[in-house]
mmCIF file of C-alpha atoms in Angstrom:
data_model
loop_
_atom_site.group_PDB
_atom_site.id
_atom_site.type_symbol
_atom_site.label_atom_id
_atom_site.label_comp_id
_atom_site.label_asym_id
_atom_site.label_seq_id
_atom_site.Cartn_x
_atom_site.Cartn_y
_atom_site.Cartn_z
ATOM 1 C CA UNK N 1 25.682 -6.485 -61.691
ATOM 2 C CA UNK N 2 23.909 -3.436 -61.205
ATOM 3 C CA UNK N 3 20.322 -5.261 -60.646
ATOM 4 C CA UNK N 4 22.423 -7.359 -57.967
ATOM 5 C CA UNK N 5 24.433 -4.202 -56.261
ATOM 6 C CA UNK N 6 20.493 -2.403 -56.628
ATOM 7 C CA UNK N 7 18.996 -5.494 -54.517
ATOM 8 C CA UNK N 8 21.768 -5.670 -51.843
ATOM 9 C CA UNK N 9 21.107 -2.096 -50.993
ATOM 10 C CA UNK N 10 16.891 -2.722 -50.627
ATOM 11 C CA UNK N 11 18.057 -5.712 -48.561
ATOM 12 C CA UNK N 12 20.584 -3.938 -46.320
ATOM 13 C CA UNK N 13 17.824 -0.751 -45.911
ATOM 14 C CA UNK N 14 14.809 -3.253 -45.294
ATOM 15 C CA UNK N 15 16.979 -5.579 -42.720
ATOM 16 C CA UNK N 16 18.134 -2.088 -40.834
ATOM 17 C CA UNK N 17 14.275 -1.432 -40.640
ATOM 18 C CA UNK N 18 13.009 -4.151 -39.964
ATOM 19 C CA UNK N 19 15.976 -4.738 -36.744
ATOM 20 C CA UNK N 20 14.644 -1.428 -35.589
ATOM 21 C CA UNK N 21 10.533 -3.085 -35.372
ATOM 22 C CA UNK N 22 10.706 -4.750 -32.555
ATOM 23 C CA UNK N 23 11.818 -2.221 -30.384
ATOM 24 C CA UNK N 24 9.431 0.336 -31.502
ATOM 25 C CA UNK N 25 6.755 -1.934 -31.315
ATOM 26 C CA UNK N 26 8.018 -2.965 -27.680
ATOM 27 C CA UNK N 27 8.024 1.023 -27.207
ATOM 28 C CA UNK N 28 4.563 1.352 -28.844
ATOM 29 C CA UNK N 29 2.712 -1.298 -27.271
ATOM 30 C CA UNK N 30 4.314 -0.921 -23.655
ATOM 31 C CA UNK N 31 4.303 3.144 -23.594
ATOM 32 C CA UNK N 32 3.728 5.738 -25.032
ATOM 33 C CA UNK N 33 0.113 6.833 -27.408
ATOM 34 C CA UNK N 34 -0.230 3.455 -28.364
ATOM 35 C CA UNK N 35 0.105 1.681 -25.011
ATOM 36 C CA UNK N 36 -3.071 0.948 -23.096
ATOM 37 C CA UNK N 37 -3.535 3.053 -20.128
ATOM 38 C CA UNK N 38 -3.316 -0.326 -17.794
ATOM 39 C CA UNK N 39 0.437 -0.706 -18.216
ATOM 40 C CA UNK N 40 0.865 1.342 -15.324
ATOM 41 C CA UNK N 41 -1.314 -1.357 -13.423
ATOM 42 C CA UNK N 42 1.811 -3.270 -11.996
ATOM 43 C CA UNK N 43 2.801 0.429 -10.286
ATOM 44 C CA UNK N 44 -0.410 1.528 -9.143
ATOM 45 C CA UNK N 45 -1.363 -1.400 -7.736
ATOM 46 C CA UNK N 46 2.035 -1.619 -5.869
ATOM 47 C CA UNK N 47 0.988 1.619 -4.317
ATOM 48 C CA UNK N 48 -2.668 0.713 -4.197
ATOM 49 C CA UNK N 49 -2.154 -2.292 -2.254
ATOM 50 C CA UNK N 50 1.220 -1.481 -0.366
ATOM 51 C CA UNK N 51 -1.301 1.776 1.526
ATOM 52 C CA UNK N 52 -4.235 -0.501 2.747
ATOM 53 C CA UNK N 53 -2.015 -2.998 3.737
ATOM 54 C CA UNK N 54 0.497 -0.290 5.805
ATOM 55 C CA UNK N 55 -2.841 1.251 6.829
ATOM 56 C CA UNK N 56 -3.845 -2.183 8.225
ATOM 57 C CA UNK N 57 -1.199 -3.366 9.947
ATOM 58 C CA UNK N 58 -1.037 0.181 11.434
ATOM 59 C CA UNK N 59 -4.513 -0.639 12.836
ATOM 60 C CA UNK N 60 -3.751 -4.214 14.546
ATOM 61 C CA UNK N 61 -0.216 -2.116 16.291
ATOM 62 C CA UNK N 62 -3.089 0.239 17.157
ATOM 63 C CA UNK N 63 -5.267 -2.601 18.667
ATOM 64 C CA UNK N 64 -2.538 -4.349 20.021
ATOM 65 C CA UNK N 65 -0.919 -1.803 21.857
ATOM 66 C CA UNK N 66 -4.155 -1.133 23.510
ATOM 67 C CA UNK N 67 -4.496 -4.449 24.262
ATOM 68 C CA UNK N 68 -1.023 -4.782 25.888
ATOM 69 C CA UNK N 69 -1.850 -2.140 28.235
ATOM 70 C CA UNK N 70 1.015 0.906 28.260
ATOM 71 C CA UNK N 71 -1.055 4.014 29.138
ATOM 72 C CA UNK N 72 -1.565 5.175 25.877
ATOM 73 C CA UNK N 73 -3.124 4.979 22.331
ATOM 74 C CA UNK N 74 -6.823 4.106 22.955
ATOM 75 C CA UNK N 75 -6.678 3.818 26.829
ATOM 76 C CA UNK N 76 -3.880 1.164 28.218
ATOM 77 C CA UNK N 77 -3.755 -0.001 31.417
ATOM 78 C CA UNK N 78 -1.486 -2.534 33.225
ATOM 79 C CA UNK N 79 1.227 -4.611 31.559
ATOM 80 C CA UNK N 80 0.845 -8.067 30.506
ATOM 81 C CA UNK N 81 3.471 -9.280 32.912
ATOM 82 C CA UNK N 82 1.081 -8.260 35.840
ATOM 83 C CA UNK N 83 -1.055 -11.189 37.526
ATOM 84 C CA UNK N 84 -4.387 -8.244 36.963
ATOM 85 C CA UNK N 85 -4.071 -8.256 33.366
ATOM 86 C CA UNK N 86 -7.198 -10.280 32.859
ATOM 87 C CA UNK N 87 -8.887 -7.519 35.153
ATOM 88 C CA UNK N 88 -7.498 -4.283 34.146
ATOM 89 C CA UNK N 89 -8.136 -3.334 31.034
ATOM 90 C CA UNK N 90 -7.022 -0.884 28.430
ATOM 91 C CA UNK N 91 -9.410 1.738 29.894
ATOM 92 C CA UNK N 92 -7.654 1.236 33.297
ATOM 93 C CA UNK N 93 -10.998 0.141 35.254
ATOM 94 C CA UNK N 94 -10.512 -1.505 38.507
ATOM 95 C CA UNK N 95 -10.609 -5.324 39.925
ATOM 96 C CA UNK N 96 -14.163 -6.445 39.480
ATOM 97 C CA UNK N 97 -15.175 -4.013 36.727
ATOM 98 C CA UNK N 98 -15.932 -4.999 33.174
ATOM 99 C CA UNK N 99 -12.991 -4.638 30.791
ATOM 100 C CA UNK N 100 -13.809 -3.311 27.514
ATOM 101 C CA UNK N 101 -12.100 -6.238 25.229
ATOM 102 C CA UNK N 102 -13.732 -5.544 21.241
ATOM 103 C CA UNK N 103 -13.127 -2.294 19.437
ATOM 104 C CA UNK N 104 -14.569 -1.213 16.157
ATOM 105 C CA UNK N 105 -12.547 1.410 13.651
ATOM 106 C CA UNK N 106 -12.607 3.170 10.751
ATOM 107 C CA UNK N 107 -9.856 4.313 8.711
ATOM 108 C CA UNK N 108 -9.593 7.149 5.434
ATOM 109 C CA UNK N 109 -6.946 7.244 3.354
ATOM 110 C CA UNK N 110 -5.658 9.219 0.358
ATOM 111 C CA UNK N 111 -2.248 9.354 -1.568
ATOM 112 C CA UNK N 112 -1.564 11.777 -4.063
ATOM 113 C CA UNK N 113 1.072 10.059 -6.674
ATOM 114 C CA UNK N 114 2.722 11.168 -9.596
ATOM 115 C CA UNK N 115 5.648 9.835 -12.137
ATOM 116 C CA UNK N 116 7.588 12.498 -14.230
ATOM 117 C CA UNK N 117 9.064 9.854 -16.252
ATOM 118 C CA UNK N 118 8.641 10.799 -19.797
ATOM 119 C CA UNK N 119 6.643 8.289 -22.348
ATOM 120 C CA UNK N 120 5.231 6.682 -18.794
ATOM 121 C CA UNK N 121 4.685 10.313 -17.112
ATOM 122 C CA UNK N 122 0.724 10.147 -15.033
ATOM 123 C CA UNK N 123 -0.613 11.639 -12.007
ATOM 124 C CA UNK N 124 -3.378 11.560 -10.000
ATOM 125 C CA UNK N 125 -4.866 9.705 -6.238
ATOM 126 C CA UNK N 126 -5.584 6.808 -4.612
ATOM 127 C CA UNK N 127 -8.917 6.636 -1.891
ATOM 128 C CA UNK N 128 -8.484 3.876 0.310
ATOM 129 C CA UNK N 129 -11.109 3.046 3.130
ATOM 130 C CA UNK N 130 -11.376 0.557 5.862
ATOM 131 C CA UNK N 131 -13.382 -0.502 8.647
ATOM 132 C CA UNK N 132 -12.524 -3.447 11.173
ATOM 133 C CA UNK N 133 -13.287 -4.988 14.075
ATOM 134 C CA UNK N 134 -11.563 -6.703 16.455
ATOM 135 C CA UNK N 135 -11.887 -8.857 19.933
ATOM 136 C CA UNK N 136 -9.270 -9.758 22.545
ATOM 137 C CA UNK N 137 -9.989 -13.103 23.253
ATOM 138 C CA UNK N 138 -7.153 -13.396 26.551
ATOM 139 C CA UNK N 139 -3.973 -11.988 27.525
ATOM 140 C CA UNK N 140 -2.390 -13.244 24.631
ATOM 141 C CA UNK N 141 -4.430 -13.278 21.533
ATOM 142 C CA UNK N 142 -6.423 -10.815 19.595
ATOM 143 C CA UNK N 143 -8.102 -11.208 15.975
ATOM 144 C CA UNK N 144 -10.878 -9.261 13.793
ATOM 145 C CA UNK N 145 -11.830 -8.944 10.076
ATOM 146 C CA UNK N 146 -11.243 -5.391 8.017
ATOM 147 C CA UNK N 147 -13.336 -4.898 5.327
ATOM 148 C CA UNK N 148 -11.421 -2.080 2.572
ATOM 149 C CA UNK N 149 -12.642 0.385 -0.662
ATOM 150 C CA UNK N 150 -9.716 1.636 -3.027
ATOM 151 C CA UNK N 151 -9.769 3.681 -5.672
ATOM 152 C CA UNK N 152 -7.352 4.893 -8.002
ATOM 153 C CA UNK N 153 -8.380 7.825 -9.819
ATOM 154 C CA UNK N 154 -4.951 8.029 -12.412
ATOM 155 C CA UNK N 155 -4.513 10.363 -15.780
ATOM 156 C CA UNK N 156 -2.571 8.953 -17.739
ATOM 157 C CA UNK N 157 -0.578 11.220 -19.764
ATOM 158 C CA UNK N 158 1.451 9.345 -21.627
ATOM 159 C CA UNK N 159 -1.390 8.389 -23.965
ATOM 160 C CA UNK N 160 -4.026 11.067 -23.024
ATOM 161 C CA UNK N 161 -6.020 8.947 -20.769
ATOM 162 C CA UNK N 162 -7.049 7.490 -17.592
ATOM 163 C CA UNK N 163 -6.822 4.555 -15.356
ATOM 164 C CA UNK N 164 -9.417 4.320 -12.955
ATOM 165 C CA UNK N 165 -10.602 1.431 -9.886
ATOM 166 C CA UNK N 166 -13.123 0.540 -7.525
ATOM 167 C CA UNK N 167 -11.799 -2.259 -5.516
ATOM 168 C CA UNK N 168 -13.023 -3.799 -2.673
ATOM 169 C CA UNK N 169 -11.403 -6.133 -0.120
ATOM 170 C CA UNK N 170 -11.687 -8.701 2.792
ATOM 171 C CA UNK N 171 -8.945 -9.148 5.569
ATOM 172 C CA UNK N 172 -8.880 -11.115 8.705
ATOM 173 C CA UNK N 173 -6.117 -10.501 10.297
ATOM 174 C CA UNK N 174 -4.815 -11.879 14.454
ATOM 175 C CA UNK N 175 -1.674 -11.033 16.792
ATOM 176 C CA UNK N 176 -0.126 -12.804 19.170
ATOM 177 C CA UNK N 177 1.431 -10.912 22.033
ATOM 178 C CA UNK N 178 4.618 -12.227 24.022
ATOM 179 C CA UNK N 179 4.111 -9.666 26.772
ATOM 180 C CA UNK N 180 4.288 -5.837 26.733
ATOM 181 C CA UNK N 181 6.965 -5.145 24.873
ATOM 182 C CA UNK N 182 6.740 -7.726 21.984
ATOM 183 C CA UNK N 183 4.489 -9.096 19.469
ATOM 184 C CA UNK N 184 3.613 -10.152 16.196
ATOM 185 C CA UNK N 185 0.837 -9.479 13.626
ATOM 186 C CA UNK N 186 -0.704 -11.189 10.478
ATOM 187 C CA UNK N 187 -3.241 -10.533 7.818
ATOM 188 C CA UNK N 188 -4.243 -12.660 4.698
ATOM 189 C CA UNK N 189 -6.595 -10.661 2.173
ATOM 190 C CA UNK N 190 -9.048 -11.074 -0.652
ATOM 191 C CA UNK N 191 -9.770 -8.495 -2.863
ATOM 192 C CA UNK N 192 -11.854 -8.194 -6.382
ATOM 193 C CA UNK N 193 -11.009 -5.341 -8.477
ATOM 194 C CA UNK N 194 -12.053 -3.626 -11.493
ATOM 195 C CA UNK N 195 -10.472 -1.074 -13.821
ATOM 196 C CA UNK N 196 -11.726 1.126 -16.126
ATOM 197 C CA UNK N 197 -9.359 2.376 -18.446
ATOM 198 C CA UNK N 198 -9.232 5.390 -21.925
ATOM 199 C CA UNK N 199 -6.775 6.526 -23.595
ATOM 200 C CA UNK N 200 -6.885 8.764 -26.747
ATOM 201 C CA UNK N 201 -8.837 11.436 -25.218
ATOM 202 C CA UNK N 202 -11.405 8.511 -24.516
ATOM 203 C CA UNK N 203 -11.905 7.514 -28.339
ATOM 204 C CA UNK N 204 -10.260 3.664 -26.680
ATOM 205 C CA UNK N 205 -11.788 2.566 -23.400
ATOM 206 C CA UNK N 206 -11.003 -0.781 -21.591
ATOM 207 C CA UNK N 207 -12.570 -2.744 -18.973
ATOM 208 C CA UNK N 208 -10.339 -4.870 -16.397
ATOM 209 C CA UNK N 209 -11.552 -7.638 -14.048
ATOM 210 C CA UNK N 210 -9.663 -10.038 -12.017
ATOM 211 C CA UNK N 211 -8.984 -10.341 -8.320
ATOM 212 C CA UNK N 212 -5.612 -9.986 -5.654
ATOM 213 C CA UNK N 213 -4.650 -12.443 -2.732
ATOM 214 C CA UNK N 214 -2.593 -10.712 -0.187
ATOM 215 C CA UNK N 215 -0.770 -10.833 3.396
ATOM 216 C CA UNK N 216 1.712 -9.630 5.457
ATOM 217 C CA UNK N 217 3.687 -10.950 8.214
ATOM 218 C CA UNK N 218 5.589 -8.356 11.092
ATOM 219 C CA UNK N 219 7.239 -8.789 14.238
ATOM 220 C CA UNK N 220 6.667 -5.291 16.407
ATOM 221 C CA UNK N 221 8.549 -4.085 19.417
ATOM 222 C CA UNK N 222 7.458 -1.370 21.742
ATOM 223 C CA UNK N 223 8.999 0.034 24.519
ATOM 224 C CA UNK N 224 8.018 3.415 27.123
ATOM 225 C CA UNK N 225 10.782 5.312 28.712
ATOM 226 C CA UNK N 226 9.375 8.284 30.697
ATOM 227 C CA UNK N 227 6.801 10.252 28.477
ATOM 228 C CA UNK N 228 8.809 8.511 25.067
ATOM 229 C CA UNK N 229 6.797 5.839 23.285
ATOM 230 C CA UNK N 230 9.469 3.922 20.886
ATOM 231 C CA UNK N 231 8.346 1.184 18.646
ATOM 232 C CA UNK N 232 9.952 -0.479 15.525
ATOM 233 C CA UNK N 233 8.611 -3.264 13.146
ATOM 234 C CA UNK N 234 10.476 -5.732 10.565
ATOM 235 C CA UNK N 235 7.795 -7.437 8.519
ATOM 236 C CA UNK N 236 7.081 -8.828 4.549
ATOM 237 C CA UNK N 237 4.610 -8.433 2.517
ATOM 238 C CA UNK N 238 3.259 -10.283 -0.646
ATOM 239 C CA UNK N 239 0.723 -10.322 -2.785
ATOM 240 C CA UNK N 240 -0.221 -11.753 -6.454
ATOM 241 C CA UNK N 241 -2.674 -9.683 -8.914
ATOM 242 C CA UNK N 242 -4.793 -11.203 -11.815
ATOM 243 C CA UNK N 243 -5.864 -9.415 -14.507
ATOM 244 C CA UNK N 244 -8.080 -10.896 -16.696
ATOM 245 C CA UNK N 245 -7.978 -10.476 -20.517
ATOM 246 C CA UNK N 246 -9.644 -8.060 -21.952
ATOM 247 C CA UNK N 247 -10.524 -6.225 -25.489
ATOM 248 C CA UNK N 248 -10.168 -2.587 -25.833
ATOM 249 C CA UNK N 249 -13.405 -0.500 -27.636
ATOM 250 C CA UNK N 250 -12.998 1.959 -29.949
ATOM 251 C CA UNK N 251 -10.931 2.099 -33.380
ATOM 252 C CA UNK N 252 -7.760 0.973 -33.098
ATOM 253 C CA UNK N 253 -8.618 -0.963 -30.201
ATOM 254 C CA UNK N 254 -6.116 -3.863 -28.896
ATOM 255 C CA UNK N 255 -6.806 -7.583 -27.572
ATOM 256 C CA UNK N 256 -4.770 -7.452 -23.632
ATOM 257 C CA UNK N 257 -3.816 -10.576 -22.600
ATOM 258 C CA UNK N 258 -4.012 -11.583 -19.168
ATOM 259 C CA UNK N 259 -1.448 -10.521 -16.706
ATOM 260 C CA UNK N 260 -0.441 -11.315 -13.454
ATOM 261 C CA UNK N 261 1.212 -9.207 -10.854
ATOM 262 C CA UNK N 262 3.766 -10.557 -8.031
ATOM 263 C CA UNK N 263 4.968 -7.871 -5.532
ATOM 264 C CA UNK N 264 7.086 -8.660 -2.218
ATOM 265 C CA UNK N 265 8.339 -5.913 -0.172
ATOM 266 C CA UNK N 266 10.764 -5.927 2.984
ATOM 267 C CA UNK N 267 9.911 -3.490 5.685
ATOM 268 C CA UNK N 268 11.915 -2.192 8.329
ATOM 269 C CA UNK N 269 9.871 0.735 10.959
ATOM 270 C CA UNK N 270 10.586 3.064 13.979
ATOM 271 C CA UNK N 271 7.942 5.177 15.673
ATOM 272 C CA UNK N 272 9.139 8.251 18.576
ATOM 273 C CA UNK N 273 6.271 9.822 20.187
ATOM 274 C CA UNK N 274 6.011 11.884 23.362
ATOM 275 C CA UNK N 275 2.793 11.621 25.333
ATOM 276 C CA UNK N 276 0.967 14.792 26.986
ATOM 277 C CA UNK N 277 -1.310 14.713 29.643
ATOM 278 C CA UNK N 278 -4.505 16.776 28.822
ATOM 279 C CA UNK N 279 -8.014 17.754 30.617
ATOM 280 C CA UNK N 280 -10.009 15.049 28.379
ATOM 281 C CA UNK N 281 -7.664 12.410 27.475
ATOM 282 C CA UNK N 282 -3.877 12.424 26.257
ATOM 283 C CA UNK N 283 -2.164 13.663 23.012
ATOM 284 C CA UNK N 284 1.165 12.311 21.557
ATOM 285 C CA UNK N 285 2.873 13.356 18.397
ATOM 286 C CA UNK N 286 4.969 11.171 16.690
ATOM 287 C CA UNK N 287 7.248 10.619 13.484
ATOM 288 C CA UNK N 288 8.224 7.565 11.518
ATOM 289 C CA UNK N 289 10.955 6.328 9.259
ATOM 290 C CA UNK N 290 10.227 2.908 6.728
ATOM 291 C CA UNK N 291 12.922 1.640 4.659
ATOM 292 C CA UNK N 292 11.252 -1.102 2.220
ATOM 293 C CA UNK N 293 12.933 -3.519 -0.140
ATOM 294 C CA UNK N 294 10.913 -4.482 -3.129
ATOM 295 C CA UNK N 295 12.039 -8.093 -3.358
ATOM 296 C CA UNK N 296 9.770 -9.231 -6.094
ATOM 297 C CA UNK N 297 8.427 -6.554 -8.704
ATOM 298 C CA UNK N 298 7.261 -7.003 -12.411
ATOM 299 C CA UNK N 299 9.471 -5.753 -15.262
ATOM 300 C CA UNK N 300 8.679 -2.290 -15.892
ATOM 301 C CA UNK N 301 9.627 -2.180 -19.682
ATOM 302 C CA UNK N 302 10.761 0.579 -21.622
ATOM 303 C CA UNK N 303 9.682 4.326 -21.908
ATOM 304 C CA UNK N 304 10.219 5.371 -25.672
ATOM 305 C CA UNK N 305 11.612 3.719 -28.926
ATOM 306 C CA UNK N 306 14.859 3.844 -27.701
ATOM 307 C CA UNK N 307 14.802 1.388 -24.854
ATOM 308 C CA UNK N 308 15.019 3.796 -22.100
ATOM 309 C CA UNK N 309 14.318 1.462 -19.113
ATOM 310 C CA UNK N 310 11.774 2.866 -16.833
ATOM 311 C CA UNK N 311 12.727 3.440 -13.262
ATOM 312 C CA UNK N 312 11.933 0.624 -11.263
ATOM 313 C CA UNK N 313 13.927 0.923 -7.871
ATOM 314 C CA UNK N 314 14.214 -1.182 -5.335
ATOM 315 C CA UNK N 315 14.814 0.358 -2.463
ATOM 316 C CA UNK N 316 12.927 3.366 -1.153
ATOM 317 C CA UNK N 317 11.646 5.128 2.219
ATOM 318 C CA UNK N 318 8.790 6.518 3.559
ATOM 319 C CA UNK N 319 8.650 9.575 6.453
ATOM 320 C CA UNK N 320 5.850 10.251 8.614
ATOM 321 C CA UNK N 321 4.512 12.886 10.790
ATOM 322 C CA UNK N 322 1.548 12.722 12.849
ATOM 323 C CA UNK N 323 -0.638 12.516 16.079
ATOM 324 C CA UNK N 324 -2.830 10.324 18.315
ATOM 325 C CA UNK N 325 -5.210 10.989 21.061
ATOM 326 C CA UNK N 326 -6.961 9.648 23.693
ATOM 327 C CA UNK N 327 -10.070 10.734 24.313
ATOM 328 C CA UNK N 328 -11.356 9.805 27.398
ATOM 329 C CA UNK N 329 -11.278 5.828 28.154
ATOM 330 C CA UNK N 330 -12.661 4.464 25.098
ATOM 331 C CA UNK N 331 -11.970 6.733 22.276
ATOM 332 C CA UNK N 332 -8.792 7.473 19.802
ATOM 333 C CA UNK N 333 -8.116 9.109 16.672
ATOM 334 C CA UNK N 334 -4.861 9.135 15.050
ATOM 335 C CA UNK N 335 -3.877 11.599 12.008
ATOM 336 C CA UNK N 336 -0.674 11.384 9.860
ATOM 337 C CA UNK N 337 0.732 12.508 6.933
ATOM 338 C CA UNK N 338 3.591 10.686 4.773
ATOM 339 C CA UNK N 339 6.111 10.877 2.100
ATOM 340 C CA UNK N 340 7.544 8.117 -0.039
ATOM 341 C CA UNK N 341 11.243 9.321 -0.949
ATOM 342 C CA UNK N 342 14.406 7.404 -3.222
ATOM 343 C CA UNK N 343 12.038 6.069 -5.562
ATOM 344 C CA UNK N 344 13.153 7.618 -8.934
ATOM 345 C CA UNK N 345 10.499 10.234 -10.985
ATOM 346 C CA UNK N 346 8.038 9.043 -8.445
ATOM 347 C CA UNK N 347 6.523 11.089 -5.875
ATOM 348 C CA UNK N 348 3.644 9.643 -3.179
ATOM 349 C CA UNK N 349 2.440 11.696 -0.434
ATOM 350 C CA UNK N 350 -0.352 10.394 1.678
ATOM 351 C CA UNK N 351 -2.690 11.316 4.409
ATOM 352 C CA UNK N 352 -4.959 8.983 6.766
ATOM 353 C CA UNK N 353 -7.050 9.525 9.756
ATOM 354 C CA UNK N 354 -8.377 6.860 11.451
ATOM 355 C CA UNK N 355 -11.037 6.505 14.709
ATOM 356 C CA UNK N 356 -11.175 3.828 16.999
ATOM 357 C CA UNK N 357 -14.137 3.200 19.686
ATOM 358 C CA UNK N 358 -13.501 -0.069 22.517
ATOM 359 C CA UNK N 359 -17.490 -1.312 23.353
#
C-alpha cells in the first residue's frame, strides 16, 4: 500500500511537470535566451516593409501631384480640366514650349524602433533607400520603376543578440489620374532579403534567406483652397514574406524551419500644408495624421513561461511633421519627420528626405 500511495505521488509530481513543458518550451523556443534572434522577424519586417512602401507611395502622390498641375510640389501648372494641359506643364512653360514630362528621385529613410516588452524587449534602426523614375505618358497616366536598400540594424535583448538585413527591392509602380483633384496609385514589388542573426553574445549566429512579394493599392484626393493644400488617401497594403530554413552555428545551435509572413494593413491619410511664396521657388509646411488597421498579422506568441501574450495591436497611428520646396521649375525636396503612436511597448520614430529633379 505504501509502494502504491509512494508511486501515485511520483506520478502526480511528474504529470504536474511534465503539463508545465510545453509552455516553457513554447516560452523558451519563441522568447526569451533560448529563442533565436529572428522571432522578431514578423515585427521588423512589418515595419521594414510598411516604411518603403509609405515612402513609395509618398513618391508617386509626389509625382502625381506634379503631374496634375496645382502650383505646387515640384512645379505645377494648369489643371487637368483645362484644354492646355498637354501644353503646360508642371514647370508652368508656355504654349509651344517643351514640357518637362520624366522626373528622377531619390529618397533616405531611417526609423529608430524600439519594444519595451519584457522577454521580447530590442531596439535599434531601420535604413531604407530608394531611387525611381518616372514618365507621364498623357494627361491621364503616369508610371516608373523604384529600385529600394533596407536595412535593419536590431539588438536583440531578449537573448543578447542581434538581428541584422540587407535587403534589396524592385517596384514598378503607375497612377491613373481622374482630373485634378482625384486619383489613384499602385505598386507591386519584389524584394530578396537576407538576415544575419546572434544571439548569446554571438556564441549562436544564423543566416536567413528568402524573398517578399508586395503591393499596395490607394485612392488619393487633393484639393487647394487659397494658400491651403488638403489631401487625404484610403489605400491597402499586402505583402507575403518567405523565410527559408535555416540551421543555427554554434553550440546549442537550433534547426529553424521555414516561415512565412502575411501582413495586410488598412490606411486612412490627411495632409494640411500652407504654401509660401519665396525669391527662388516656394516653401510649404505640412502635417499628417494615418490611422492603419493591421488586417492580417502573424501570431506574436508569448513573452515568458507564463504565457504572457505579446502585444500585437491592431490598430495604431502615425503623425507627421514636415516641409517641401520648390526650387525653381524643376527641383523639390521634401523633409519629414514621424511618429508611430497606440501600438503597445512599441515606439517608431522616423525621418526621410527625399529630392526630386523633372528632365
Amino acid at each position: 500500500m505504501k509502494n502504491l500511495i509512494g508511486t501515485l505521488k511520483k506520478t502526480a509530481v511528474l504529470s504536474l511537470v511534465l503539463g508545465f513543458l510545453p509552455l516553457s518550451a513554447q516560452a523558451a523556443t519563441t522568447y526569451g535566451p533560448e529563442a533565436s534572434a529572428s522571432v522578431v522577424a514578423p515585427q521588423i519586417v512589418q515595419q521594414a516593409s510598411s516604411q518603403s512602401t509609405s515612402l513609395l507611395a509618398g513618391r508617386i502622390s509626389q509625382a502625381v501631384s506634379s503631374a496634375v498641375g496645382s502650383g505646387f510640389g515640384g512645379g505645377f501648372g494648369g489643371g487637368l480640366g483645362s484644354p492646355q494641359t498637354a501644353i503646360i506643364g508642371g514647370d508652368g512653360k508656355a504654349a509651344g514650349d517643351s514640357a518637362k514630362d520624366t522626373a528622377m528621385w531619390l529618397n533616405i529613410g531611417n526609423s529608430w524602433i524600439e519594444n519595451d516588452q519584457s522577454g521580447v524587449d530590442y531596439s535599434g534602426q531601420i535604413l531604407t533607400g530608394l531611387i525611381g523614375v518616372d514618365h507621364q505618358f498623357n494627361d491621364q497616366f503616369l508610371a516608373g520603376v523604384a529600385f529600394g536598400y533596407e536595412n535593419p540594424d536590431i539588438d536583440t535583448k531578449f537573448n543578447n543578440g542581434t538581428f541584422e538585413g540587407n535587403n534589396f527591392t524592385v517596384s514598378p509602380y503607375a497612377s491613373y489620374i481622374f482630373n485634378k483633384n482625384f486619383y489613384v496609385n499602385g505598386n507591386v514589388g519584389y524584394a530578396v532579403v537576407d538576415y544575419d542573426t546572434s544571439r548569446n553574445d554571438g556564441a549562436i549566429t544564423g543566416d536567413i534567406s528568402g524573398d517578399r512579394f508586395f503591393g499596395d493599392l490607394s485612392a488619393n484626393s487633393r484639393f487647394e483652397l487659397g494658400g491651403w493644400d488638403l489631401r487625404s488617401t484610403f489605400g491597402y497594403m499586402y505583402l507575403v514574406e518567405t523565410q527559408d530554413a535555416y540551421t543555427e552555428s554554434g553550440a546549442g545551435g537550433n534547426r529553424i524551419e521555414e516561415e512565412k509572413i502575411h501582413f495586410g494593413q488598412w490606411r486612412l491619410s490627411g495632409q494640411a500644408g500652407y504654401e509660401f511664396e519665396t525669391q527662388w521657388g516656394s516653401i510649404m509646411p505640412f502635417g499628417s495624421v494615418q490611422l492603419e488597421y493591421d488586417s492580417i498579422k502573424p501570431d506574436a506568441g508569448v513573452a515568458d513561461q507564463f504565457g504572457t501574450p505579446v502585444a500585437n495591436d491592431k490598430f495604431g497611428a502615425t503623425f507627421g511633421l514636415g516641409a517641401q520646396a520648390n526650387i525653381g521649375d524643376d527641383l523639390s525636396l521634401t523633409v519629414e519627420g514621424t511618429t508611430a503612436q497606440f501600438r503597445e511597448h512599441l515606439d517608431v520614430y522616423s525621418l526621410t528626405g527625399t529630392l526630386r529633379f523633372k528632365f
